[in-house]
Every structure is written in structure tokens, then in C-alpha cells.
XYZ file of N, CA and C in Angstrom:
723
model
N -20.972 49.409 90.261
C -20.751 48.873 89.563
C -20.976 48.256 88.345
N -21.538 47.500 88.006
C -22.005 46.349 87.081
C -20.682 45.931 86.530
N -21.100 44.232 86.818
C -19.733 43.393 86.397
C -19.519 43.830 84.128
N -18.511 43.695 84.047
C -18.234 43.892 82.574
C -18.839 42.450 81.533
N -17.910 41.801 82.974
C -19.005 40.819 81.632
C -20.023 39.651 82.172
N -20.825 39.837 83.421
C -22.661 39.922 83.322
C -23.489 41.212 83.213
N -22.810 42.324 82.066
C -23.609 43.564 82.414
C -22.912 43.960 80.852
N -24.092 44.403 80.501
C -24.037 45.251 78.798
C -24.252 46.597 79.161
N -23.660 47.142 79.376
C -23.886 49.053 78.961
C -23.837 49.966 77.669
N -25.547 49.864 77.569
C -26.479 50.439 76.636
C -26.886 51.666 76.354
N -25.830 52.646 74.933
C -26.088 54.057 75.127
C -27.592 53.364 73.332
N -28.444 54.313 74.186
C -29.310 54.218 73.260
C -30.318 55.891 72.714
N -30.603 56.220 71.252
C -31.035 57.661 71.054
C -32.714 56.912 71.760
N -32.377 58.841 72.135
C -33.624 58.943 72.407
C -34.045 60.441 71.407
N -35.316 60.427 71.804
C -36.011 61.597 71.424
C -36.051 61.219 69.836
N -35.864 62.879 68.823
C -35.608 63.164 67.471
C -35.620 63.498 66.305
N -34.850 64.203 65.939
C -33.663 64.589 65.693
C -33.139 64.990 66.242
N -33.750 65.769 66.678
C -32.431 66.402 67.654
C -32.991 66.337 69.946
N -32.119 64.800 69.730
C -31.986 64.286 70.618
C -30.824 64.044 71.444
N -30.803 62.527 72.491
C -29.256 62.377 72.387
C -29.373 61.474 73.269
N -28.571 60.243 73.761
C -28.425 58.877 73.797
C -28.650 58.890 75.466
N -29.048 57.228 75.684
C -29.447 57.677 77.486
C -28.728 56.295 77.332
N -27.959 56.054 78.805
C -27.763 55.026 78.987
C -28.035 53.767 79.832
N -28.209 52.793 79.416
C -28.844 51.327 80.454
C -28.259 50.507 80.111
N -28.025 49.555 81.418
C -27.469 47.844 81.891
C -28.193 47.178 82.086
N -27.446 46.356 80.955
C -28.432 45.081 80.702
C -27.805 43.889 80.806
N -28.862 43.095 81.211
C -27.680 41.559 81.486
C -27.323 40.895 80.399
N -26.207 40.381 80.179
C -25.865 40.059 79.431
C -26.085 38.133 78.858
N -26.581 37.513 78.444
C -26.909 36.945 78.297
C -25.957 35.610 76.622
N -26.615 34.355 76.542
C -25.711 33.447 75.767
C -26.421 33.129 74.717
N -26.553 33.840 73.291
C -27.219 33.916 71.885
C -28.117 35.056 72.507
N -27.200 35.928 72.414
C -28.814 38.457 73.218
C -28.469 38.507 71.306
N -29.927 38.430 71.171
C -29.524 39.448 69.368
C -29.623 40.890 70.063
N -29.566 42.000 69.240
C -29.654 43.430 69.576
C -30.977 44.039 69.930
N -32.059 43.069 68.952
C -32.617 43.424 69.061
C -33.185 42.893 71.062
N -33.404 40.975 71.318
C -33.338 40.705 72.424
C -33.482 42.049 73.174
N -31.660 42.379 73.494
C -31.534 44.000 75.015
C -32.129 45.535 73.711
N -32.796 45.527 72.889
C -33.797 46.139 72.796
C -34.894 45.816 73.327
N -34.636 44.956 73.348
C -36.825 44.062 74.117
C -36.583 44.583 75.964
N -35.326 44.002 76.006
C -35.468 44.194 77.753
C -35.355 45.202 78.548
N -34.526 46.855 77.124
C -35.226 47.775 77.354
C -36.364 48.405 77.619
N -37.376 47.929 77.020
C -38.748 48.499 76.866
C -39.627 48.089 77.434
N -38.998 46.211 77.969
C -40.428 45.808 78.998
C -40.134 46.204 80.075
N -39.185 45.861 80.619
C -37.838 45.775 81.715
C -37.969 47.878 82.368
N -37.050 48.429 82.149
C -36.306 49.553 82.318
C -36.962 50.925 81.823
N -37.525 51.034 80.602
C -37.680 52.024 80.215
C -39.630 51.751 79.022
N -40.194 51.717 79.738
C -41.898 51.047 78.490
C -42.053 53.557 77.845
N -40.817 53.529 77.981
C -40.913 54.843 76.830
C -40.260 54.498 75.675
N -39.719 53.972 75.935
C -39.058 53.488 74.526
C -39.710 52.469 73.627
N -39.418 53.567 72.363
C -40.205 53.472 70.898
C -38.955 52.969 70.004
N -39.736 51.376 69.100
C -38.400 50.889 68.122
C -40.195 49.996 67.631
N -39.199 49.403 66.701
C -39.617 48.736 65.476
C -39.330 47.161 65.602
N -40.545 46.295 64.587
C -40.175 44.797 64.596
C -40.917 43.694 64.476
N -41.167 43.083 64.263
C -42.248 42.658 64.167
C -41.718 40.677 63.958
N -40.874 39.848 62.535
C -41.201 39.017 62.336
C -40.194 37.742 63.436
N -38.479 39.052 63.839
C -37.449 38.702 64.783
C -36.669 37.282 64.165
N -37.653 36.772 62.365
C -36.495 36.019 62.410
C -35.855 36.270 60.732
N -35.585 38.146 60.181
C -35.288 37.835 59.388
C -36.037 38.065 57.860
N -37.014 38.488 57.359
C -38.068 37.718 57.297
C -38.503 39.631 56.395
N -39.482 40.761 57.892
C -39.787 41.548 56.977
C -38.529 42.145 57.507
N -37.051 43.232 58.262
C -36.505 43.921 57.773
C -37.255 45.304 58.999
N -37.774 45.519 60.301
C -38.378 46.435 60.628
C -37.560 47.047 61.683
N -36.844 45.652 61.454
C -36.278 46.328 62.879
C -34.395 46.691 62.676
N -34.272 46.880 61.564
C -33.642 47.217 61.266
C -32.707 48.431 62.609
N -31.244 48.625 62.932
C -30.642 50.262 63.066
C -29.578 50.092 62.541
N -29.349 51.052 63.527
C -27.507 51.125 63.739
C -27.108 51.251 64.987
N -26.355 50.046 64.801
C -25.298 49.914 66.063
C -23.911 50.091 65.856
N -23.285 50.567 66.214
C -22.609 50.627 67.148
C -21.598 51.338 64.889
N -22.766 52.292 65.057
C -22.436 52.842 64.122
C -22.698 52.200 62.257
N -23.063 50.580 62.036
C -23.443 50.384 61.707
C -24.779 49.933 61.002
N -25.460 50.816 60.241
C -26.765 49.706 60.135
C -26.449 48.300 59.446
N -27.927 47.304 60.582
C -27.884 45.994 60.538
C -29.213 46.439 60.839
N -29.760 44.662 59.939
C -31.344 43.664 61.315
C -30.787 43.225 62.659
N -31.267 44.020 63.837
C -30.953 44.314 64.670
C -31.637 42.172 65.969
N -32.614 41.883 64.095
C -32.907 40.530 65.735
C -31.497 39.923 64.636
N -31.383 39.867 63.412
C -30.269 38.653 63.586
C -28.772 38.785 63.370
N -28.758 39.569 64.603
C -27.135 40.356 65.054
C -27.140 39.795 66.064
N -25.802 39.198 66.460
C -25.237 38.925 68.222
C -25.101 39.450 68.574
N -24.962 39.829 69.905
C -24.169 40.768 70.551
C -22.700 40.903 70.498
N -22.552 39.105 70.145
C -21.549 38.461 70.989
C -20.323 38.711 69.807
N -20.960 39.547 68.208
C -20.293 39.683 67.240
C -19.951 41.385 67.479
N -20.798 42.243 67.693
C -20.985 43.785 67.343
C -20.676 44.741 68.486
N -20.312 43.357 69.978
C -20.150 44.555 71.286
C -18.792 45.113 71.305
N -18.882 45.928 72.122
C -17.368 46.641 72.138
C -16.514 46.211 73.629
N -16.529 46.367 74.164
C -15.994 45.585 75.315
C -17.345 45.479 76.278
N -18.125 44.992 76.286
C -18.772 45.324 76.660
C -20.417 46.891 75.717
N -20.453 47.178 75.358
C -21.301 48.689 74.765
C -21.210 48.044 73.965
N -22.498 48.344 73.842
C -23.355 48.931 72.755
C -24.312 50.516 72.345
N -23.367 50.781 71.310
C -24.283 51.914 71.116
C -25.271 51.167 69.662
N -26.887 51.943 70.287
C -28.099 51.619 68.322
C -28.505 53.205 68.432
N -28.778 53.221 67.319
C -29.543 54.417 66.692
C -30.225 54.328 66.285
N -31.290 55.094 65.385
C -32.398 54.760 63.896
C -31.397 54.529 63.368
N -32.338 54.557 62.128
C -31.253 54.245 60.845
C -31.278 55.485 60.191
N -30.196 56.305 59.083
C -29.286 57.234 58.533
C -30.436 57.262 57.797
N -30.274 58.295 56.379
C -30.678 59.689 56.144
C -32.524 58.699 55.833
N -32.386 58.274 56.853
C -34.514 58.330 57.387
C -34.483 59.264 57.919
N -36.534 60.869 57.939
C -36.731 61.035 59.421
C -36.851 59.778 60.510
N -36.592 60.546 62.193
C -36.656 60.238 62.766
C -37.892 60.108 63.662
N -39.177 59.396 63.653
C -40.455 59.678 64.329
C -39.673 60.601 65.833
N -39.348 58.338 66.434
C -39.273 58.848 68.217
C -38.195 57.618 67.841
N -37.402 58.351 69.168
C -35.986 56.748 69.075
C -36.177 56.407 68.516
N -35.981 55.004 68.035
C -35.118 53.656 67.306
C -36.246 53.665 66.090
N -36.763 54.473 66.132
C -38.522 54.713 64.520
C -38.115 55.095 63.169
N -37.251 55.045 62.596
C -38.061 56.254 61.530
C -38.872 56.179 60.695
N -39.434 56.920 59.942
C -40.187 57.652 59.015
C -40.200 56.556 57.438
N -39.789 55.256 56.782
C -39.543 54.953 55.812
C -40.540 55.544 54.611
N -41.927 56.906 53.939
C -42.472 56.966 53.926
C -41.439 57.549 52.514
N -40.400 57.761 52.769
C -39.274 58.793 51.743
C -38.732 57.714 50.772
N -38.828 56.666 51.221
C -38.002 55.434 51.123
C -38.735 54.863 49.994
N -40.129 54.889 50.579
C -41.337 54.184 49.149
C -41.319 54.556 48.646
N -41.730 56.066 48.727
C -41.641 57.016 47.486
C -40.881 57.087 46.311
N -39.610 56.552 46.283
C -38.950 56.515 45.538
C -38.677 55.085 45.519
N -39.126 53.787 45.641
C -40.191 52.821 45.357
C -40.407 53.276 43.689
N -41.840 54.254 44.161
C -42.708 54.620 43.501
C -42.629 55.919 42.272
N -41.078 56.835 42.352
C -40.754 57.378 41.605
C -40.231 56.286 40.873
N -39.113 54.851 40.610
C -38.153 54.228 40.289
C -39.315 53.366 39.206
N -40.100 53.646 39.406
C -41.313 52.610 39.435
C -41.147 51.589 39.190
N -40.684 50.792 40.505
C -40.630 49.974 41.379
C -42.345 48.916 41.559
N -43.031 49.520 40.944
C -44.823 48.066 40.407
C -44.607 47.620 39.159
N -44.265 46.040 39.258
C -44.799 45.494 37.608
C -46.029 45.942 37.336
N -45.312 45.749 36.669
C -46.617 46.566 35.648
C -46.992 45.463 34.086
N -47.763 43.680 34.315
C -48.216 43.445 33.028
C -48.805 43.256 32.505
N -49.485 42.953 31.253
C -50.082 42.411 30.107
C -51.214 41.980 30.197
N -50.936 40.318 30.056
C -52.393 39.619 30.508
C -53.812 39.775 32.281
N -54.497 39.381 31.540
C -55.246 39.369 32.652
C -55.077 38.480 33.410
N -55.863 38.200 34.378
C -56.666 36.667 35.298
C -57.359 35.270 34.467
N -58.080 36.266 32.614
C -58.190 35.075 31.858
C -57.640 34.505 31.306
N -56.157 34.753 31.356
C -54.671 34.496 30.222
C -54.319 33.579 30.985
N -53.992 32.641 30.052
C -52.849 31.503 30.860
C -51.305 32.557 31.633
N -50.727 31.730 32.242
C -49.640 32.111 33.312
C -48.861 32.031 32.022
N -48.093 33.408 32.604
C -46.808 33.686 31.721
C -45.363 32.657 31.685
N -44.892 32.732 31.209
C -43.649 31.550 30.821
C -42.527 31.270 31.195
N -41.748 32.036 32.184
C -40.393 32.514 31.921
C -39.031 31.745 31.827
N -38.338 31.253 31.422
C -38.010 31.102 30.639
C -36.441 30.447 32.443
N -36.247 29.638 33.774
C -35.372 30.029 35.227
C -33.958 30.028 34.239
N -33.536 29.916 32.224
C -32.033 29.975 32.198
C -31.601 30.927 31.782
N -32.377 31.132 31.650
C -32.204 33.193 30.322
C -31.682 34.880 31.016
N -31.214 34.796 30.631
C -30.201 36.096 31.007
C -31.225 36.712 32.227
N -32.084 37.389 31.437
C -32.832 37.735 31.744
C -33.657 37.603 33.292
N -34.357 35.983 33.216
C -34.189 35.646 34.873
C -33.150 35.763 35.759
N -31.698 34.977 34.833
C -30.903 35.454 35.941
C -30.038 37.056 36.868
N -30.284 38.020 35.910
C -30.141 39.244 36.764
C -31.519 39.779 37.628
N -32.992 39.056 37.175
C -33.372 39.283 37.848
C -33.253 38.795 39.073
N -33.143 37.384 39.067
C -32.353 37.229 40.600
C -31.853 37.319 41.670
N -30.479 36.913 41.337
C -30.030 38.503 41.791
C -30.773 38.881 41.684
N -31.422 40.059 42.258
C -31.586 41.766 42.949
C -33.333 41.228 43.288
N -33.942 39.957 43.847
C -34.660 40.397 43.779
C -36.116 39.250 45.259
N -34.981 39.209 45.810
C -35.152 39.321 47.764
C -35.107 39.898 48.127
N -34.301 40.635 48.059
C -34.807 42.801 48.987
C -36.239 42.394 49.289
N -36.133 42.534 50.508
C -37.002 42.881 51.720
C -37.638 44.475 51.499
N -36.116 45.118 51.259
C -36.940 46.819 51.643
C -37.241 47.444 52.948
N -35.634 46.532 54.108
C -35.534 46.630 55.331
C -34.643 47.887 55.402
N -34.364 49.061 54.714
C -33.269 49.793 53.786
C -32.704 49.974 54.554
N -31.514 49.233 54.673
C -30.424 48.882 55.060
C -29.337 49.564 54.902
N -29.343 49.183 52.480
C -28.826 49.654 51.934
C -28.368 50.865 51.749
N -30.283 51.796 52.862
C -29.922 53.451 52.030
C -30.079 53.740 53.286
N -29.471 53.060 54.338
C -29.712 54.043 55.504
C -27.678 53.792 55.050
N -26.968 53.218 54.719
C -25.667 53.125 54.647
C -24.745 53.579 53.107
N -25.984 54.351 52.277
C -25.631 54.691 51.264
C -24.956 56.392 51.355
N -23.658 57.132 51.007
C -23.111 58.140 51.158
C -24.137 58.946 50.628
N -23.952 58.039 49.269
C -24.035 58.949 47.997
C -25.658 59.644 48.325
N -26.626 59.007 49.340
C -27.845 59.544 50.151
C -27.541 60.446 51.095
N -27.035 60.552 51.469
C -26.242 61.756 52.754
C -26.017 62.976 51.835
N -25.257 62.934 50.200
C -25.027 63.616 50.377
C -26.259 65.136 49.018
N -26.456 63.698 48.691
C -27.309 64.489 47.773
C -29.088 63.688 47.916
N -30.424 63.778 48.541
C -31.233 63.417 49.574
C -31.909 63.332 48.266
N -31.991 63.687 47.762
C -32.635 63.283 46.838
C -32.577 61.865 45.416
N -31.440 62.240 45.265
C -31.521 60.441 45.013
C -31.874 59.312 45.426
N -31.838 58.415 44.372
C -33.256 56.623 43.982
C -33.346 56.485 45.857
N -32.113 55.943 45.144
C -30.712 55.147 46.340
C -30.889 54.228 46.146
N -29.622 53.105 46.797
C -30.069 51.504 45.275
C -30.984 50.618 45.680
N -31.166 50.400 47.386
C -33.125 49.990 46.800
C -34.114 50.023 45.742
N -34.566 51.182 45.154
C -34.942 51.785 44.411
C -35.105 51.417 43.567
N -33.563 51.689 42.822
C -32.858 51.630 41.918
C -32.340 49.914 41.473
N -32.188 49.107 42.955
C -32.568 47.264 42.745
C -33.747 46.881 42.314
N -34.533 47.297 42.984
C -36.143 46.711 42.137
C -35.731 47.129 40.994
N -35.840 48.913 40.260
C -36.164 48.947 39.097
C -35.664 47.852 37.788
N -34.023 47.611 38.762
C -33.078 46.893 37.722
C -33.908 45.345 37.561
N -35.066 44.889 38.926
C -35.429 43.336 38.488
C -36.742 43.477 37.660
N -36.913 44.448 37.367
C -38.088 44.322 37.092
C -37.700 44.647 35.630
N -37.374 45.509 35.115
C -36.166 45.733 33.234
C -36.197 44.662 32.874
N -35.702 43.649 33.482
C -35.321 41.923 33.636
C -36.753 41.662 33.821
N -37.807 41.613 34.160
C -38.637 40.833 33.947
C -39.073 40.748 31.970
N -39.202 39.826 32.052
C -40.016 39.975 30.441
C -41.464 40.425 30.568
N -42.001 39.520 31.500
C -43.318 40.461 31.084
C -44.041 41.385 31.425
N -42.974 41.873 31.816
C -43.693 43.964 32.254
C -43.665 44.271 31.180
N -44.561 46.091 30.361
C -44.096 46.344 29.651
C -43.569 47.679 29.637
N -43.581 48.220 31.216
C -43.188 48.505 30.392
C -42.101 49.488 30.964
N -40.667 49.248 30.062
C -39.474 48.454 30.380
C -38.569 49.900 30.214
N -39.153 50.043 28.835
C -38.223 51.645 28.529
C -38.658 52.752 29.245
N -39.748 53.023 29.367
C -40.343 54.161 30.972
C -39.870 53.782 32.402
N -39.307 52.570 32.492
C -38.631 52.615 33.742
C -36.980 53.329 33.964
N -36.367 51.861 32.357
C -35.269 53.276 31.723
C -34.847 54.375 32.459
N -36.446 55.348 31.774
C -35.396 56.367 31.596
C -36.448 57.498 33.395
N -36.432 56.670 33.671
C -37.459 57.474 34.967
C -35.988 57.174 36.564
N -35.496 56.167 35.709
C -34.285 55.471 37.125
C -32.388 55.873 36.804
N -33.070 57.074 35.213
C -31.747 57.625 34.156
C -31.653 59.098 35.037
N -30.352 59.626 34.964
C -30.681 61.378 35.738
C -29.934 61.826 36.551
N -29.467 63.026 36.439
C -29.002 63.112 38.416
C -29.498 62.472 39.643
N -30.532 62.336 40.178
C -31.506 61.599 40.798
C -31.106 59.990 40.504
N -31.250 59.443 40.003
C -30.960 57.945 39.075
C -29.461 57.423 39.510
N -30.014 56.245 38.446
C -28.406 55.367 39.090
C -26.951 56.381 38.246
N -26.986 57.441 37.984
C -26.137 57.766 36.954
C -25.616 58.577 38.319
N -26.186 58.605 39.765
C -25.834 59.612 40.970
C -25.107 59.158 41.382
N -24.224 57.854 41.516
C -24.435 55.802 41.947
C -22.882 56.396 41.651
N -21.630 56.454 43.052
C -19.928 55.822 42.683
C -19.939 55.248 42.952
N -19.896 54.208 43.318
C -20.322 52.652 43.524
C -18.811 52.751 44.487
N -19.439 52.956 44.987
C -18.520 53.308 46.804
C -19.616 51.941 47.275
N -20.244 51.141 47.182
C -20.010 48.922 47.202
C -20.650 49.777 49.047
N -21.236 50.407 49.774
C -21.562 50.044 50.660
C -22.134 49.185 51.329
N -23.327 49.500 50.089
C -24.876 48.818 49.611
C -24.526 47.635 49.527
N -23.935 47.327 49.127
C -23.859 45.559 49.234
C -23.074 45.150 50.293
N -22.073 45.642 50.097
C -21.698 45.093 51.637
C -21.919 44.773 52.439
N -23.130 45.924 53.302
C -24.557 46.162 54.398
C -25.303 45.086 54.054
N -26.216 45.008 52.639
C -27.124 44.011 52.861
C -26.686 42.620 53.521
N -27.630 42.798 54.002
C -28.580 41.683 54.858
C -28.694 40.660 54.180
N -29.305 40.519 52.610
C -29.662 39.644 51.819
C -28.337 39.669 51.686
N -27.234 39.847 50.880
C -26.378 39.588 50.968
C -27.161 39.971 48.721
N -27.253 40.290 48.965
C -27.857 41.456 46.697
C -26.924 42.675 47.205
N -25.969 43.010 45.550
C -25.602 43.708 44.937
C -26.427 44.584 44.055
N -27.001 45.533 45.121
C -27.544 46.604 43.955
C -26.439 47.642 43.143
N -25.022 47.295 43.867
C -24.025 48.466 42.699
C -23.373 47.282 41.904
N -24.672 45.580 41.211
C -24.189 45.289 40.152
C -25.450 45.866 39.354
N -26.982 46.339 39.870
C -27.302 45.931 39.190
C -27.764 48.286 39.170
N -27.821 49.150 39.646
C -27.785 50.045 39.171
C -26.799 50.624 38.170
N -25.561 49.482 37.542
C -24.667 49.591 36.692
C -24.964 48.793 35.266
N -26.507 47.927 35.997
C -26.748 47.423 34.802
C -27.802 48.814 33.992
N -28.320 49.091 35.531
C -29.164 50.425 34.590
C -28.272 51.874 33.575
N -27.597 51.748 34.266
C -26.373 52.736 33.653
C -25.855 52.645 31.622
N -26.227 50.965 31.422
C -25.739 51.026 30.964
C -27.602 50.657 29.147
N -28.123 50.702 29.466
C -29.368 50.426 29.162
C -29.420 51.477 29.233
N -29.418 52.521 30.279
C -29.994 54.740 29.618
C -28.384 54.830 29.220
N -27.342 54.223 28.916
C -25.913 53.951 27.968
C -26.808 53.711 26.222
N -27.779 53.645 26.687
C -27.588 53.025 25.519
C -29.396 53.257 25.069
N -30.233 53.803 25.810
C -31.319 54.517 25.457
C -30.600 55.993 24.991
N -29.590 56.809 25.785
C -29.571 57.460 25.144
C -29.023 57.709 23.508
N -28.231 56.565 23.740
C -27.008 56.262 21.799
C -28.472 55.961 21.134
N -29.542 55.078 20.426
C -30.524 55.275 19.907
C -31.547 56.517 19.609
N -30.966 56.860 20.419
C -33.056 58.367 20.736
C -31.422 59.349 19.811
N -29.880 59.087 19.951
C -29.519 60.374 19.018
C -28.853 60.090 17.678
N -29.940 58.081 17.707
C -29.078 58.270 15.807
C -30.645 59.444 15.372
């Protein structure tokens, strides 16, 4: 039996939606990340294991997985902080279809960005002068609070409302919409508020805060969602006059 102090006992999800966990013993190393563990298994023990990563330094977000029940970036998660008695359980992100093993299908996630009108639409052309935005303005500060999202899906996988109501746009799409309604250069503010209202939009959020708690970039999607609710209420009140 492997020495508990020199090896990790790792359980990794294998298969698609219906699969099972496979067990591996991995050497324990200093400053070892969860992504290091997955890479070792794929390169040294089982080349058929599928997973996704790119930058390895917390810039792309593509290595997000569920580690001991919590969605995390595996490249920035050190084994020493999450292992339990020398054991790790690694699974694909929740709330997304599984393609194979640790790889999820992100199309649904980004389709919801599109439904939330998460694309900037300005009025100026390349022939116009650059728009000037006051960095101290209330709108710019509101946008700054959520603009660093890289679309890793950790908040989406952590959202219980998405689990209950798959049509819910989710915290990432709504956070993106919030940054855009506060971009004074964008010309689709009212349309975007309308697109993110309703039963599948901001009003479906129960403000449980899992997205804010788990975000690796320390973004608070719940704050942006609350802002969208206020704007939607204001638009509704104006419409009744």
C-alpha cells in the first residue's frame, strides 16, 4: 500500500454523464497543484484521460473542475489546501453537459451570454475619435467591479439556481450584462435590461452568494444582479406611467 505521506489517492470522473470514478495513486510533491496531479495521471498513468487547460497561470480559466465538491481553477489550487487525508476527488464542472471525463460542453454557458446581450455595441466607427470615459464616474466604477471575468464557469457551476432552473441565465452572463449597461459608450442599455429581466433573468436569482464566494477573481456577480433588478424595476415603473 502506498505511503499516505508520499502519495495521493486520487479519484477522477471517467466517462460522460453516466460514468464512474477511477482511482489513481500519484506521487506527492512540494507546491503541487491539482492541475499538476491531473497532468501526471494523463501523461504517466492513463493517456486516455481527457481534460482541458491552456495557460496554467490563472488567465484563461479553461482548467476549472470540481475538486472535493467545490468548483475551482485547478492551476491555482494547491493540493495542500484541498486534500483530505491524502485524498482528492476530481470531477467535471456541475451544471454543464459532460463531453468526456473532466471536459464539459461550454456552449450552453456562452449561449446564455448571447441571450443576455453580452456583446458591446457602440456608436462610433474607426474613423471617429476615441470615446472618453471618466474613470472616477459612478458608471465606470460599477463596470470595473465586474469587468475582470474571464468566463471560466466556476460561478455557473456553483449556482444552485442553475441546477434547479436550467433556463436561468446564470451569474456570469448577468455580470457581463451589468458591466455593459454601465458602459456609457454602449447604445443597447435598455434592450439589455429587458433581455436580462424576467423569469430566466436577474429576478430568478435567490442571492445565495455561492457565485460571489467561489469566484477566483473576487468578483461579486450578486451585486451586479441586484443592480440589474433595480434597473428592471425602474424600467417597469416608467412603463406603467
